[in-house]
Amino acid sequence: MGVIAKGDLILVSGASGFIASHTAKQLLQQGYRVRGTVRSESKGEYLKGIFKGLGEFEYVLVDDITKDGIFDEAVKGVDGVAHLASPFYTEGVKDPQELIGPAVKGTTGILKSIQKNNPNVKRVVITSSVASIMSLESRRPPVVYTEEDWNQDSISHVEKNGVKSSGGMAYQASKTLAEKALWKFIEDEKPSWDAVAINPPLVLGEVIHQIDSPEKLNTSVAYFWQWATGKRTESDLPGPMGNWVDVKDVAQGHINALSIQEASGQRFITGAGYLTGQAWVDIIHKKFPDLKNVPVGKPGEYEEVEKGMNLFNGEKATKVLGIKYKSLEESTAEMGESLFKRFGKQ
Ligand code: NDP
């Protein structure tokens, strides 16, 4: 049990993902060594390219987190682990198990591999979600959920509805079951290392990982693209959306969860506030005035929509992990710039 120190080797699973690529980058920038797991060599080489000159980065192939013992080799010799690999989509879910399987088996699989092959690990941080905290059906907003809360709705929804479950409920159940599996493992196995969960809402911000086309954007960034390219229109405004946080703040949350003693055994909501489509398009117009297809709505008029929708309080992450949240304006500007550079303005 303990915390990581500069120079330590940190395993980052799913390193080719939106949040994990930032986590790996910031670890390198802050003097840690990083081993990332990726599903293909091309994704690993891409990361090597963007991390060149930042520090010691290596990658290992973990093509499917549901395979037994898949992390057995990857965990050898590391000092800390950040587990971010998990499927995140809510559209086109045919069976909740396609999300629940990898979420739960990925989590238990990496924990078992650590337990078996590397008792010297100091700490493990798992990316959970506010999905495992909120209960939008049984404790309806307005409400402020805290780290004491657990999602009471999604597991029973999935048990009741099976393959007819909604994609959103299936994803939320996957995150809830995965985080529960983490804490059960700690309770049952009493490992020599300790664990922390990071629970972000919608994560936005600069995209640095490999993406070939806008269609392949991860779920949270895809929302921005829909507004910025006119796929969401006037009729979608004022557009209540959800709570949000910048990707670099979430990445730093993972690092601080690994390196701050007091974080041990805790879960942390990393949330910067509430987001409406109207607030977002106002910022998009301000930052990118040459975009042609962004709906206008009623600029500045979103306070009423936001009332009672600030569902999560991210103060504990500020207090314990030292996270100071970026503004929506800054996060949106960085996200837009990174995307328009790749895909052009559409
Ligand atoms: P990404 O889709 O960009 O990252 C997911 C990563 O997991 C990718 O590297 C992906 O690999 C990998 N992965 C998924 N399924 C498998 C599998 N079966 N075997 C091996 N690797 C797999 O999404 P995010 O960065 O947004 O999500 C990262 C984590 O953060 C997830 O746990 C997600 O639930 C959580 N989260 C995300 C939020 C958000 O708004 N983005 C909010 C709250 C939590 P590949 O790149 O090859 O597809």
GROMACS .gro file of C-alpha atoms in nm, residues 3-307:
model
  305
    3VAL     CA    1   0.168   0.602  -0.343
    4ILE     CA    2   0.368   0.630  -0.662
    5ALA     CA    3   0.680   0.845  -0.687
    6LYS     CA    4   0.849   1.021  -0.979
    7GLY     CA    5   1.043   0.773  -1.190
    8ASP     CA    6   0.799   0.490  -1.113
    9LEU     CA    7   0.660   0.280  -1.396
   10ILE     CA    8   0.283   0.317  -1.435
   11LEU     CA    9   0.061   0.085  -1.637
   12VAL     CA   10  -0.215   0.269  -1.824
   13SER     CA   11  -0.475   0.036  -1.977
   14GLY     CA   12  -0.655   0.144  -2.293
   15ALA     CA   13  -0.381   0.402  -2.350
   16SER     CA   14  -0.506   0.475  -2.702
   17GLY     CA   15  -0.833   0.614  -2.565
   18PHE     CA   16  -0.941   0.976  -2.523
   19ILE     CA   17  -0.883   1.007  -2.147
   20ALA     CA   18  -0.605   0.747  -2.117
   21SER     CA   19  -0.385   0.912  -2.380
   22HIS     CA   20  -0.390   1.235  -2.175
   23THR     CA   21  -0.325   1.039  -1.856
   24ALA     CA   22  -0.021   0.874  -2.013
   25LYS     CA   23   0.103   1.206  -2.156
   26GLN     CA   24   0.071   1.392  -1.826
   27LEU     CA   25   0.239   1.108  -1.637
   28LEU     CA   26   0.535   1.133  -1.875
   29GLN     CA   27   0.545   1.512  -1.849
   30GLN     CA   28   0.548   1.482  -1.471
   31GLY     CA   29   0.845   1.245  -1.457
   32TYR     CA   30   0.686   0.899  -1.446
   33ARG     CA   31   0.758   0.614  -1.686
   34VAL     CA   32   0.457   0.471  -1.867
   35ARG     CA   33   0.359   0.133  -2.008
   36GLY     CA   34   0.038   0.157  -2.207
   37THR     CA   35  -0.185  -0.129  -2.317
   38VAL     CA   36  -0.326  -0.094  -2.669
   39ARG     CA   37  -0.524  -0.317  -2.902
   40SER     CA   38  -0.297  -0.283  -3.204
   41GLU     CA   39   0.061  -0.205  -3.293
   42SER     CA   40  -0.044   0.092  -3.505
   43LYS     CA   41  -0.214   0.251  -3.201
   44GLY     CA   42   0.099   0.186  -2.993
   45GLU     CA   43   0.326   0.337  -3.257
   46TYR     CA   44   0.100   0.640  -3.286
   47LEU     CA   45   0.134   0.699  -2.912
   48LYS     CA   46   0.511   0.655  -2.931
   49GLY     CA   47   0.510   0.927  -3.196
   50ILE     CA   48   0.309   1.181  -2.997
   51PHE     CA   49   0.500   1.108  -2.674
   52LYS     CA   50   0.844   1.136  -2.836
   53GLY     CA   51   1.081   1.338  -2.619
   54LEU     CA   52   0.847   1.340  -2.320
   55GLY     CA   53   1.000   1.045  -2.134
   56GLU     CA   54   1.007   0.666  -2.128
   57PHE     CA   55   0.699   0.522  -2.295
   58GLU     CA   56   0.646   0.162  -2.398
   59TYR     CA   57   0.338  -0.026  -2.507
   60VAL     CA   58   0.212  -0.382  -2.483
   61LEU     CA   59  -0.068  -0.545  -2.678
   62VAL     CA   60  -0.387  -0.630  -2.488
   63ASP     CA   61  -0.633  -0.695  -2.766
   64ASP     CA   62  -0.931  -0.801  -2.557
   65ILE     CA   63  -0.969  -0.723  -2.187
   66THR     CA   64  -1.222  -1.004  -2.142
   67LYS     CA   65  -0.962  -1.277  -2.200
   68ASP     CA   66  -0.847  -1.461  -1.887
   69GLY     CA   67  -0.498  -1.363  -1.778
   70ILE     CA   68  -0.463  -1.103  -2.056
   71PHE     CA   69  -0.294  -0.856  -1.817
   72ASP     CA   70  -0.061  -1.117  -1.661
   73GLU     CA   71   0.250  -0.995  -1.842
   74ALA     CA   72   0.154  -0.629  -1.865
   75VAL     CA   73   0.147  -0.582  -1.487
   76LYS     CA   74   0.494  -0.724  -1.424
   77GLY     CA   75   0.738  -0.468  -1.286
   78VAL     CA   76   0.496  -0.176  -1.264
   79ASP     CA   77   0.457   0.040  -0.952
   80GLY     CA   78   0.109   0.174  -1.013
   81VAL     CA   79  -0.187   0.099  -1.240
   82ALA     CA   80  -0.447   0.323  -1.402
   83HIS     CA   81  -0.720   0.110  -1.557
   84LEU     CA   82  -0.921   0.304  -1.814
   85ALA     CA   83  -0.997   0.044  -2.084
   86SER     CA   84  -1.372  -0.014  -2.103
   87PRO     CA   85  -1.630   0.019  -2.379
   88PHE     CA   86  -1.821   0.348  -2.380
   89TYR     CA   87  -2.112   0.375  -2.619
   90THR     CA   88  -2.485   0.388  -2.574
   91GLU     CA   89  -2.608   0.374  -2.935
   92GLY     CA   90  -2.673   0.042  -3.107
   93VAL     CA   91  -2.631  -0.173  -2.796
   94LYS     CA   92  -2.779  -0.512  -2.888
   95ASP     CA   93  -2.716  -0.680  -2.555
   96PRO     CA   94  -2.611  -0.510  -2.228
   97GLN     CA   95  -2.356  -0.788  -2.183
   98GLU     CA   96  -2.146  -0.642  -2.466
   99LEU     CA   97  -2.069  -0.354  -2.228
  100ILE     CA   98  -2.099  -0.529  -1.893
  101GLY     CA   99  -1.871  -0.819  -1.991
  102PRO     CA  100  -1.561  -0.611  -2.077
  103ALA     CA  101  -1.627  -0.355  -1.800
  104VAL     CA  102  -1.644  -0.616  -1.525
  105LYS     CA  103  -1.402  -0.874  -1.663
  106GLY     CA  104  -1.155  -0.602  -1.757
  107THR     CA  105  -1.160  -0.474  -1.399
  108THR     CA  106  -1.146  -0.809  -1.222
  109GLY     CA  107  -0.896  -0.937  -1.480
  110ILE     CA  108  -0.642  -0.661  -1.420
  111LEU     CA  109  -0.687  -0.688  -1.042
  112LYS     CA  110  -0.633  -1.065  -1.049
  113SER     CA  111  -0.324  -1.029  -1.266
  114ILE     CA  112  -0.176  -0.774  -1.024
  115GLN     CA  113  -0.255  -0.998  -0.728
  116LYS     CA  114  -0.097  -1.297  -0.898
  117ASN     CA  115   0.205  -1.142  -1.065
  118ASN     CA  116   0.296  -0.818  -0.895
  119PRO     CA  117   0.231  -0.772  -0.523
  120ASN     CA  118   0.474  -0.477  -0.532
  121VAL     CA  119   0.217  -0.255  -0.698
  122LYS     CA  120   0.152   0.039  -0.468
  123ARG     CA  121  -0.186   0.162  -0.588
  124VAL     CA  122  -0.450   0.101  -0.853
  125VAL     CA  123  -0.686   0.367  -0.987
  126ILE     CA  124  -0.993   0.263  -1.182
  127THR     CA  125  -1.192   0.494  -1.409
  128SER     CA  126  -1.548   0.458  -1.296
  129SER     CA  127  -1.810   0.720  -1.382
  130VAL     CA  128  -2.091   0.926  -1.236
  131ALA     CA  129  -2.295   0.652  -1.403
  132SER     CA  130  -2.225   0.439  -1.097
  133ILE     CA  131  -2.340   0.720  -0.864
  134MET     CA  132  -2.658   0.870  -1.009
  135SER     CA  133  -3.009   0.721  -0.993
  136LEU     CA  134  -3.203   0.933  -1.238
  137GLU     CA  135  -3.522   0.727  -1.202
  138SER     CA  136  -3.546   0.661  -0.830
  139ARG     CA  137  -3.386   0.984  -0.702
  140ARG     CA  138  -3.486   1.228  -0.968
  141PRO     CA  139  -3.323   1.569  -1.009
  142PRO     CA  140  -3.307   1.829  -0.866
  143VAL     CA  141  -3.066   1.650  -0.636
  144VAL     CA  142  -2.693   1.669  -0.575
  145TYR     CA  143  -2.538   1.323  -0.574
  146THR     CA  144  -2.222   1.269  -0.374
  147GLU     CA  145  -1.958   0.996  -0.349
  148GLU     CA  146  -2.184   0.830  -0.089
  149ASP     CA  147  -2.442   0.750  -0.355
  150TRP     CA  148  -2.470   0.441  -0.572
  151ASN     CA  149  -2.671   0.395  -0.889
  152GLN     CA  150  -2.987   0.212  -0.773
  153ASP     CA  151  -3.160   0.187  -1.110
  154SER     CA  152  -2.947   0.049  -1.390
  155ILE     CA  153  -2.862  -0.300  -1.269
  156SER     CA  154  -3.227  -0.383  -1.198
  157HIS     CA  155  -3.329  -0.226  -1.532
  158VAL     CA  156  -3.088  -0.455  -1.716
  159GLU     CA  157  -3.193  -0.758  -1.512
  160LYS     CA  158  -3.556  -0.688  -1.591
  161ASN     CA  159  -3.524  -0.588  -1.956
  162GLY     CA  160  -3.237  -0.804  -2.079
  163VAL     CA  161  -3.161  -0.742  -2.446
  164LYS     CA  162  -3.440  -0.483  -2.455
  165SER     CA  163  -3.252  -0.260  -2.208
  166SER     CA  164  -3.178   0.095  -2.313
  167GLY     CA  165  -2.819   0.159  -2.425
  168GLY     CA  166  -2.778   0.426  -2.159
  169MET     CA  167  -2.891   0.192  -1.881
  170ALA     CA  168  -2.666  -0.083  -2.015
  171TYR     CA  169  -2.361   0.147  -2.005
  172GLN     CA  170  -2.452   0.275  -1.659
  173ALA     CA  171  -2.496  -0.081  -1.533
  174SER     CA  172  -2.156  -0.174  -1.678
  175LYS     CA  173  -1.983   0.105  -1.489
  176THR     CA  174  -2.173   0.035  -1.165
  177LEU     CA  175  -2.098  -0.337  -1.174
  178ALA     CA  176  -1.732  -0.274  -1.263
  179GLU     CA  177  -1.681  -0.035  -0.973
  180LYS     CA  178  -1.865  -0.266  -0.733
  181ALA     CA  179  -1.635  -0.546  -0.851
  182LEU     CA  180  -1.334  -0.330  -0.760
  183TRP     CA  181  -1.445  -0.265  -0.403
  184LYS     CA  182  -1.556  -0.628  -0.356
  185PHE     CA  183  -1.214  -0.747  -0.472
  186ILE     CA  184  -1.043  -0.520  -0.220
  187GLU     CA  185  -1.272  -0.641   0.058
  188ASP     CA  186  -1.239  -1.011  -0.027
  189GLU     CA  187  -0.871  -1.032  -0.121
  190LYS     CA  188  -0.728  -0.765   0.110
  191PRO     CA  189  -0.438  -0.704  -0.128
  192SER     CA  190  -0.112  -0.539  -0.025
  193TRP     CA  191  -0.198  -0.245  -0.254
  194ASP     CA  192  -0.490  -0.004  -0.228
  195ALA     CA  193  -0.732   0.142  -0.481
  196VAL     CA  194  -0.910   0.462  -0.581
  197ALA     CA  195  -1.204   0.520  -0.818
  198ILE     CA  196  -1.240   0.829  -1.035
  199ASN     CA  197  -1.601   0.913  -1.127
  200PRO     CA  198  -1.623   1.170  -1.406
  201PRO     CA  199  -1.933   1.301  -1.581
  202LEU     CA  200  -1.915   1.384  -1.955
  203VAL     CA  201  -1.548   1.436  -2.043
  204LEU     CA  202  -1.463   1.707  -2.297
  205GLY     CA  203  -1.148   1.876  -2.423
  206GLU     CA  204  -0.848   1.842  -2.650
  207VAL     CA  205  -0.826   1.522  -2.854
  208ILE     CA  206  -0.473   1.382  -2.889
  209HIS     CA  207  -0.537   1.012  -2.958
  210GLN     CA  208  -0.556   0.844  -3.296
  211ILE     CA  209  -0.890   0.898  -3.469
  212ASP     CA  210  -0.930   0.843  -3.843
  213SER     CA  211  -1.266   1.009  -3.891
  214PRO     CA  212  -1.525   1.205  -3.693
  215GLU     CA  213  -1.751   0.897  -3.699
  216LYS     CA  214  -1.500   0.724  -3.474
  217LEU     CA  215  -1.489   0.994  -3.207
  218ASN     CA  216  -1.548   0.867  -2.855
  219THR     CA  217  -1.899   0.923  -2.720
  220SER     CA  218  -1.843   1.243  -2.522
  221VAL     CA  219  -1.642   1.430  -2.788
  222ALA     CA  220  -1.892   1.318  -3.053
  223TYR     CA  221  -2.153   1.534  -2.880
  224PHE     CA  222  -1.942   1.844  -2.946
  225TRP     CA  223  -1.898   1.747  -3.310
  226GLN     CA  224  -2.275   1.717  -3.351
  227TRP     CA  225  -2.327   2.076  -3.231
  228ALA     CA  226  -2.028   2.215  -3.419
  229THR     CA  227  -2.129   2.063  -3.752
  230GLY     CA  228  -2.500   2.135  -3.743
  231LYS     CA  229  -2.611   1.778  -3.686
  232ARG     CA  230  -2.786   1.920  -3.384
  233THR     CA  231  -3.014   2.203  -3.487
  234GLU     CA  232  -3.227   2.490  -3.354
  235SER     CA  233  -3.491   2.237  -3.250
  236ASP     CA  234  -3.240   2.073  -3.013
  237LEU     CA  235  -3.193   2.398  -2.819
  238PRO     CA  236  -3.175   2.497  -2.538
  239GLY     CA  237  -3.059   2.136  -2.511
  240PRO     CA  238  -3.014   2.015  -2.155
  241MET     CA  239  -2.703   1.796  -2.171
  242GLY     CA  240  -2.541   1.694  -1.845
  243ASN     CA  241  -2.251   1.757  -1.613
  244TRP     CA  242  -1.905   1.781  -1.764
  245VAL     CA  243  -1.532   1.802  -1.693
  246ASP     CA  244  -1.217   1.867  -1.896
  247VAL     CA  245  -1.011   1.567  -2.000
  248LYS     CA  246  -0.685   1.710  -1.866
  249ASP     CA  247  -0.843   1.758  -1.523
  250VAL     CA  248  -0.964   1.397  -1.526
  251ALA     CA  249  -0.617   1.278  -1.632
  252GLN     CA  250  -0.461   1.478  -1.350
  253GLY     CA  251  -0.719   1.332  -1.115
  254HIS     CA  252  -0.593   0.984  -1.201
  255ILE     CA  253  -0.232   1.084  -1.140
  256ASN     CA  254  -0.308   1.255  -0.811
  257ALA     CA  255  -0.520   0.959  -0.703
  258LEU     CA  256  -0.209   0.746  -0.750
  259SER     CA  257   0.026   0.986  -0.577
  260ILE     CA  258  -0.169   1.131  -0.283
  261GLN     CA  259  -0.185   0.911   0.025
  262GLU     CA  260  -0.517   1.044   0.153
  263ALA     CA  261  -0.698   0.930  -0.162
  264SER     CA  262  -0.666   0.566  -0.054
  265GLY     CA  263  -0.988   0.364  -0.071
  266GLN     CA  264  -1.198   0.657  -0.187
  267ARG     CA  265  -1.409   0.748  -0.488
  268PHE     CA  266  -1.393   1.095  -0.639
  269ILE     CA  267  -1.647   1.278  -0.850
  270THR     CA  268  -1.445   1.493  -1.088
  271GLY     CA  269  -1.714   1.732  -1.213
  272ALA     CA  270  -1.679   2.092  -1.328
  273GLY     CA  271  -2.046   2.185  -1.359
  274TYR     CA  272  -2.350   2.168  -1.580
  275LEU     CA  273  -2.368   2.203  -1.956
  276THR     CA  274  -2.655   2.303  -2.184
  277GLY     CA  275  -2.653   2.299  -2.561
  278GLN     CA  276  -2.726   2.675  -2.553
  279ALA     CA  277  -2.424   2.754  -2.335
  280TRP     CA  278  -2.216   2.539  -2.562
  281VAL     CA  279  -2.326   2.689  -2.895
  282ASP     CA  280  -2.274   3.038  -2.747
  283ILE     CA  281  -1.912   2.946  -2.677
  284ILE     CA  282  -1.870   2.776  -3.015
  285HIS     CA  283  -1.993   3.090  -3.193
  286LYS     CA  284  -1.757   3.307  -2.987
  287LYS     CA  285  -1.449   3.089  -3.035
  288PHE     CA  286  -1.513   2.974  -3.391
  289PRO     CA  287  -1.715   3.253  -3.556
  290ASP     CA  288  -1.654   3.120  -3.908
  291LEU     CA  289  -1.847   2.795  -3.849
  292LYS     CA  290  -2.155   2.803  -4.068
  293ASN     CA  291  -2.388   2.534  -3.940
  294VAL     CA  292  -2.402   2.587  -3.565
  295PRO     CA  293  -2.754   2.666  -3.438
  296VAL     CA  294  -2.799   3.003  -3.266
  297GLY     CA  295  -3.100   2.959  -3.036
  298LYS     CA  296  -3.138   3.234  -2.777
  299PRO     CA  297  -2.786   3.339  -2.683
  300GLY     CA  298  -2.729   3.368  -2.309
  301GLU     CA  299  -3.062   3.211  -2.217
  302TYR     CA  300  -2.980   2.890  -2.040
  303GLU     CA  301  -2.994   2.971  -1.671
  304GLU     CA  302  -3.351   2.842  -1.639
  305VAL     CA  303  -3.257   2.513  -1.804
  306GLU     CA  304  -2.958   2.472  -1.579
  307LYS     CA  305  -3.156   2.519  -1.257
   0.00000   0.00000   0.00000
